[in-house]
PDB file of C-alpha atoms in Angstrom:
ATOM      1  CA  UNK A 104       0.000   0.000   0.000  1.00 86.00           C
ATOM      2  CA  UNK A 105       2.745   2.475   0.941  1.00 89.00           C
ATOM      3  CA  UNK A 106       4.782   1.450  -2.114  1.00 89.00           C
ATOM      4  CA  UNK A 107       1.789   2.361  -4.275  1.00 93.00           C
ATOM      5  CA  UNK A 108       1.391   5.686  -2.469  1.00 95.00           C
ATOM      6  CA  UNK A 109       5.095   6.378  -3.031  1.00 95.00           C
ATOM      7  CA  UNK A 110       4.673   5.601  -6.744  1.00 95.00           C
ATOM      8  CA  UNK A 111       1.542   7.736  -7.114  1.00 96.00           C
ATOM      9  CA  UNK A 112       3.179  10.682  -5.351  1.00 97.00           C
ATOM     10  CA  UNK A 113       6.262  10.398  -7.573  1.00 97.00           C
ATOM     11  CA  UNK A 114       4.120  10.521 -10.707  1.00 97.00           C
ATOM     12  CA  UNK A 115       1.974  13.341  -9.301  1.00 98.00           C
ATOM     13  CA  UNK A 116       5.111  15.414  -8.728  1.00 98.00           C
ATOM     14  CA  UNK A 117       6.278  14.741 -12.295  1.00 98.00           C
ATOM     15  CA  UNK A 118       2.803  15.662 -13.585  1.00 98.00           C
ATOM     16  CA  UNK A 119       2.888  18.804 -11.448  1.00 97.00           C
ATOM     17  CA  UNK A 120       6.086  19.896 -13.168  1.00 97.00           C
ATOM     18  CA  UNK A 121       4.397  19.401 -16.550  1.00 97.00           C
ATOM     19  CA  UNK A 122       1.426  21.433 -15.309  1.00 97.00           C
ATOM     20  CA  UNK A 123       3.844  24.152 -14.166  1.00 96.00           C
ATOM     21  CA  UNK A 124       5.440  24.324 -17.619  1.00 96.00           C
ATOM     22  CA  UNK A 125       2.049  24.458 -19.334  1.00 96.00           C
ATOM     23  CA  UNK A 126       0.750  27.135 -16.960  1.00 95.00           C
ATOM     24  CA  UNK A 127       3.729  29.448 -17.405  1.00 95.00           C
ATOM     25  CA  UNK A 128       3.693  28.961 -21.182  1.00 95.00           C
ATOM     26  CA  UNK A 129      -0.008  29.895 -21.240  1.00 94.00           C
ATOM     27  CA  UNK A 130       0.723  32.905 -19.029  1.00 91.00           C
ATOM     28  CA  UNK A 131       3.601  34.242 -21.104  1.00 92.00           C
ATOM     29  CA  UNK A 132       1.878  33.711 -24.441  1.00 94.00           C
ATOM     30  CA  UNK A 133      -1.320  35.248 -23.077  1.00 90.00           C
ATOM     31  CA  UNK A 134       0.648  38.245 -21.829  1.00 88.00           C
ATOM     32  CA  UNK A 135       2.410  38.645 -25.207  1.00 90.00           C
ATOM     33  CA  UNK A 136      -0.934  38.455 -27.005  1.00 90.00           C
ATOM     34  CA  UNK A 137      -2.353  41.069 -24.614  1.00 85.00           C
ATOM     35  CA  UNK A 138       0.611  43.396 -25.192  1.00 87.00           C
ATOM     36  CA  UNK A 139       0.351  42.893 -28.967  1.00 90.00           C
ATOM     37  CA  UNK A 140      -3.258  44.055 -28.763  1.00 87.00           C
ATOM     38  CA  UNK A 141      -2.144  47.323 -27.147  1.00 87.00           C
ATOM     39  CA  UNK A 142      -2.002  46.458 -23.463  1.00 82.00           C
ATOM     40  CA  UNK A 143       0.826  47.851 -21.372  1.00 81.00           C
ATOM     41  CA  UNK A 144       2.449  46.392 -18.298  1.00 80.00           C
ATOM     42  CA  UNK A 145       3.847  48.543 -15.519  1.00 80.00           C
ATOM     43  CA  UNK A 146       4.387  48.224 -11.798  1.00 79.00           C
ATOM     44  CA  UNK A 147       0.977  49.678 -10.945  1.00 78.00           C
ATOM     45  CA  UNK A 148      -0.768  47.077 -13.113  1.00 76.00           C
ATOM     46  CA  UNK A 149       1.165  44.184 -11.600  1.00 73.00           C
ATOM     47  CA  UNK A 150       0.533  45.368  -8.039  1.00 75.00           C
ATOM     48  CA  UNK A 151      -3.180  46.003  -8.599  1.00 76.00           C
ATOM     49  CA  UNK A 152      -5.684  43.665  -6.949  1.00 70.00           C
ATOM     50  CA  UNK A 153      -6.939  42.291 -10.260  1.00 70.00           C
ATOM     51  CA  UNK A 154      -4.496  42.915 -13.099  1.00 72.00           C
ATOM     52  CA  UNK A 155      -6.077  42.528 -16.512  1.00 77.00           C
ATOM     53  CA  UNK A 156      -3.013  40.881 -18.058  1.00 80.00           C
ATOM     54  CA  UNK A 157      -3.685  38.205 -20.634  1.00 76.00           C
ATOM     55  CA  UNK A 158      -2.890  34.740 -19.293  1.00 82.00           C
ATOM     56  CA  UNK A 159      -3.164  35.858 -15.664  1.00 85.00           C
ATOM     57  CA  UNK A 160      -4.712  32.503 -14.732  1.00 88.00           C
ATOM     58  CA  UNK A 161      -1.508  30.808 -15.901  1.00 91.00           C
ATOM     59  CA  UNK A 162       0.610  33.011 -13.637  1.00 89.00           C
ATOM     60  CA  UNK A 163      -1.694  32.311 -10.700  1.00 90.00           C
ATOM     61  CA  UNK A 164      -1.749  28.549 -11.321  1.00 94.00           C
ATOM     62  CA  UNK A 165       2.034  28.427 -11.723  1.00 94.00           C
ATOM     63  CA  UNK A 166       2.501  30.186  -8.394  1.00 92.00           C
ATOM     64  CA  UNK A 167      -0.111  28.102  -6.544  1.00 94.00           C
ATOM     65  CA  UNK A 168       1.272  24.773  -7.721  1.00 95.00           C
ATOM     66  CA  UNK A 169       4.916  25.772  -7.322  1.00 94.00           C
ATOM     67  CA  UNK A 170       4.732  27.341  -3.889  1.00 93.00           C
ATOM     68  CA  UNK A 171       2.018  25.241  -2.257  1.00 95.00           C
ATOM     69  CA  UNK A 172       1.022  22.003  -3.967  1.00 97.00           C
ATOM     70  CA  UNK A 173       4.366  20.610  -5.183  1.00 97.00           C
ATOM     71  CA  UNK A 174       6.185  21.237  -1.879  1.00 97.00           C
ATOM     72  CA  UNK A 175       3.322  19.526  -0.016  1.00 97.00           C
ATOM     73  CA  UNK A 176       3.428  16.545  -2.393  1.00 98.00           C
ATOM     74  CA  UNK A 177       7.222  16.384  -2.049  1.00 98.00           C
ATOM     75  CA  UNK A 178       6.950  16.349   1.755  1.00 97.00           C
ATOM     76  CA  UNK A 179       4.366  13.553   1.611  1.00 97.00           C
ATOM     77  CA  UNK A 180       6.633  11.719  -0.849  1.00 97.00           C
ATOM     78  CA  UNK A 181       9.614  12.051   1.490  1.00 97.00           C
ATOM     79  CA  UNK A 182       7.598  10.774   4.458  1.00 97.00           C
ATOM     80  CA  UNK A 183       6.256   7.832   2.447  1.00 96.00           C
ATOM     81  CA  UNK A 184       9.808   6.933   1.376  1.00 96.00           C
ATOM     82  CA  UNK A 185      10.649   5.950   4.961  1.00 96.00           C
ATOM     83  CA  UNK A 186       7.858   3.352   5.009  1.00 95.00           C
ATOM     84  CA  UNK A 187       7.711   2.147   1.394  1.00 92.00           C
ATOM     85  CA  UNK A 188      10.751  -0.139   1.665  1.00 90.00           C
ATOM     86  CA  UNK A 189      11.820   0.560  -1.887  1.00 92.00           C
ATOM     87  CA  UNK A 190      15.534   0.029  -2.502  1.00 91.00           C
ATOM     88  CA  UNK A 191      17.070   3.506  -2.567  1.00 92.00           C
ATOM     89  CA  UNK A 192      13.644   5.014  -1.918  1.00 94.00           C
ATOM     90  CA  UNK A 193      14.720   7.233   0.954  1.00 96.00           C
ATOM     91  CA  UNK A 194      17.615   8.613  -1.077  1.00 96.00           C
ATOM     92  CA  UNK A 195      15.275   9.410  -3.985  1.00 96.00           C
ATOM     93  CA  UNK A 196      12.723  10.870  -1.558  1.00 96.00           C
ATOM     94  CA  UNK A 197      15.393  13.235  -0.236  1.00 97.00           C
ATOM     95  CA  UNK A 198      16.552  14.126  -3.755  1.00 97.00           C
ATOM     96  CA  UNK A 199      13.018  14.924  -4.940  1.00 97.00           C
ATOM     97  CA  UNK A 200      12.264  16.897  -1.781  1.00 98.00           C
ATOM     98  CA  UNK A 201      15.486  18.930  -2.075  1.00 97.00           C
ATOM     99  CA  UNK A 202      14.921  19.544  -5.786  1.00 97.00           C
ATOM    100  CA  UNK A 203      11.370  20.709  -5.066  1.00 97.00           C
ATOM    101  CA  UNK A 204      12.520  23.137  -2.386  1.00 96.00           C
ATOM    102  CA  UNK A 205      15.298  24.426  -4.640  1.00 95.00           C
ATOM    103  CA  UNK A 206      12.812  24.839  -7.491  1.00 95.00           C
ATOM    104  CA  UNK A 207      10.402  26.804  -5.307  1.00 94.00           C
ATOM    105  CA  UNK A 208      13.112  29.049  -3.869  1.00 94.00           C
ATOM    106  CA  UNK A 209      14.617  29.707  -7.303  1.00 95.00           C
ATOM    107  CA  UNK A 210      11.174  30.711  -8.546  1.00 93.00           C
ATOM    108  CA  UNK A 211      10.771  33.148  -5.669  1.00 92.00           C
ATOM    109  CA  UNK A 212      14.252  34.646  -6.128  1.00 93.00           C
ATOM    110  CA  UNK A 213      13.828  34.923  -9.901  1.00 92.00           C
ATOM    111  CA  UNK A 214      11.448  37.817  -9.234  1.00 87.00           C
ATOM    112  CA  UNK A 215      14.412  39.776  -7.879  1.00 92.00           C
ATOM    113  CA  UNK A 216      16.956  38.656 -10.475  1.00 93.00           C
ATOM    114  CA  UNK A 217      15.670  37.373 -13.800  1.00 91.00           C
ATOM    115  CA  UNK A 218      18.921  35.497 -14.500  1.00 93.00           C
ATOM    116  CA  UNK A 219      17.865  33.041 -11.767  1.00 94.00           C
ATOM    117  CA  UNK A 220      15.090  32.056 -14.177  1.00 92.00           C
ATOM    118  CA  UNK A 221      17.683  30.023 -16.107  1.00 95.00           C
ATOM    119  CA  UNK A 222      18.291  27.922 -13.009  1.00 95.00           C
ATOM    120  CA  UNK A 223      14.572  27.732 -12.234  1.00 95.00           C
ATOM    121  CA  UNK A 224      13.823  26.296 -15.668  1.00 94.00           C
ATOM    122  CA  UNK A 225      16.740  23.879 -15.523  1.00 95.00           C
ATOM    123  CA  UNK A 226      15.778  22.709 -12.052  1.00 96.00           C
ATOM    124  CA  UNK A 227      12.283  21.950 -13.332  1.00 96.00           C
ATOM    125  CA  UNK A 228      13.767  19.425 -15.751  1.00 97.00           C
ATOM    126  CA  UNK A 229      15.893  17.913 -12.995  1.00 97.00           C
ATOM    127  CA  UNK A 230      12.898  17.641 -10.663  1.00 97.00           C
ATOM    128  CA  UNK A 231      10.744  16.073 -13.396  1.00 97.00           C
ATOM    129  CA  UNK A 232      13.448  13.504 -14.141  1.00 97.00           C
ATOM    130  CA  UNK A 233      14.039  12.625 -10.494  1.00 97.00           C
ATOM    131  CA  UNK A 234      10.321  12.206  -9.810  1.00 97.00           C
ATOM    132  CA  UNK A 235       9.917  10.059 -12.922  1.00 97.00           C
ATOM    133  CA  UNK A 236      12.902   7.869 -11.983  1.00 96.00           C
ATOM    134  CA  UNK A 237      11.422   7.446  -8.495  1.00 95.00           C
ATOM    135  CA  UNK A 238       8.113   6.321  -9.955  1.00 95.00           C
ATOM    136  CA  UNK A 239       9.818   3.864 -12.305  1.00 94.00           C
ATOM    137  CA  UNK A 240      11.888   2.455  -9.423  1.00 93.00           C
ATOM    138  CA  UNK A 241       8.672   1.992  -7.429  1.00 93.00           C
ATOM    139  CA  UNK A 242       7.097   0.173 -10.393  1.00 89.00           C
ATOM    140  CA  UNK A 243      10.059  -2.211 -10.471  1.00 89.00           C
ATOM    141  CA  UNK A 244       9.868  -2.797  -6.728  1.00 87.00           C
ATOM    142  CA  UNK A 245       6.145  -3.572  -6.978  1.00 86.00           C
ATOM    143  CA  UNK A 246       6.727  -5.909  -9.927  1.00 86.00           C
ATOM    144  CA  UNK A 247       9.523  -7.707  -8.082  1.00 84.00           C
ATOM    145  CA  UNK A 248       7.319  -8.117  -5.022  1.00 80.00           C
ATOM    146  CA  UNK A 249       4.481  -9.523  -7.131  1.00 80.00           C
ATOM    147  CA  UNK A 250       6.875 -11.901  -8.908  1.00 81.00           C
ATOM    148  CA  UNK A 251       8.353 -13.093  -5.616  1.00 80.00           C
ATOM    149  CA  UNK A 252       4.952 -13.700  -4.035  1.00 78.00           C
ATOM    150  CA  UNK A 253       3.712 -15.656  -7.068  1.00 79.00           C
ATOM    151  CA  UNK A 254       6.812 -17.884  -6.943  1.00 78.00           C
ATOM    152  CA  UNK A 255       6.245 -18.646  -3.262  1.00 71.00           C
ATOM    153  CA  UNK A 256       2.650 -19.819  -3.748  1.00 63.00           C
ATOM    154  CA  UNK A 257       2.350 -23.608  -3.882  1.00 60.00           C
ATOM    155  CA  UNK A 258       0.809 -25.127  -6.973  1.00 57.00           C
ATOM    156  CA  UNK A 259      -2.346 -27.203  -6.726  1.00 59.00           C
ATOM    157  CA  UNK A 260      -1.147 -29.776  -9.252  1.00 53.00           C
ATOM    158  CA  UNK A 261      -1.402 -33.410  -8.112  1.00 57.00           C
ATOM    159  CA  UNK A 262       1.924 -34.998  -7.293  1.00 58.00           C
ATOM    160  CA  UNK A 263       2.880 -38.419  -8.598  1.00 60.00           C
ATOM    161  CA  UNK A 264       4.032 -41.014  -6.182  1.00 57.00           C
ATOM    162  CA  UNK A 265       7.723 -41.780  -6.282  1.00 58.00           C
ATOM    163  CA  UNK A 266       8.588 -45.175  -7.729  1.00 57.00           C
ATOM    164  CA  UNK A 267       5.291 -45.688  -9.575  1.00 50.00           C
TER     165      UNK A 267
END
């Protein structure tokens, strides 16, 4: 049960990274479309309570998932790694958790220095890969467990008497 939770959380984190990429792409392209139609962006617009920037939902979703949902999933993933008994699972739980925290912090600091955005984007690929590898490793562990349990089950075939 915990192995399956570990696997599901790993794949949810990987899917969350894909959602992040899609959300920010929607946001940026929506903003560019809005600017092309004559909209202007300045500090007052960004700091307003309801900016009318195209693609604003993408910006909001990217922030919500990146600052709240993915770190929560990564924490749950790390906790589950201690109970899942997957070979190397704790190590991968720590790697995914650290990559998630780094990704979130880089996203926050990129607002102060846009060059950090290069690291933020690169870290997203690293996080996606680590989460995917963790899920694949969990699949293998589950398959090995199923194979081992099926080999231990006795067969119901009748046995011939020796010497007949």
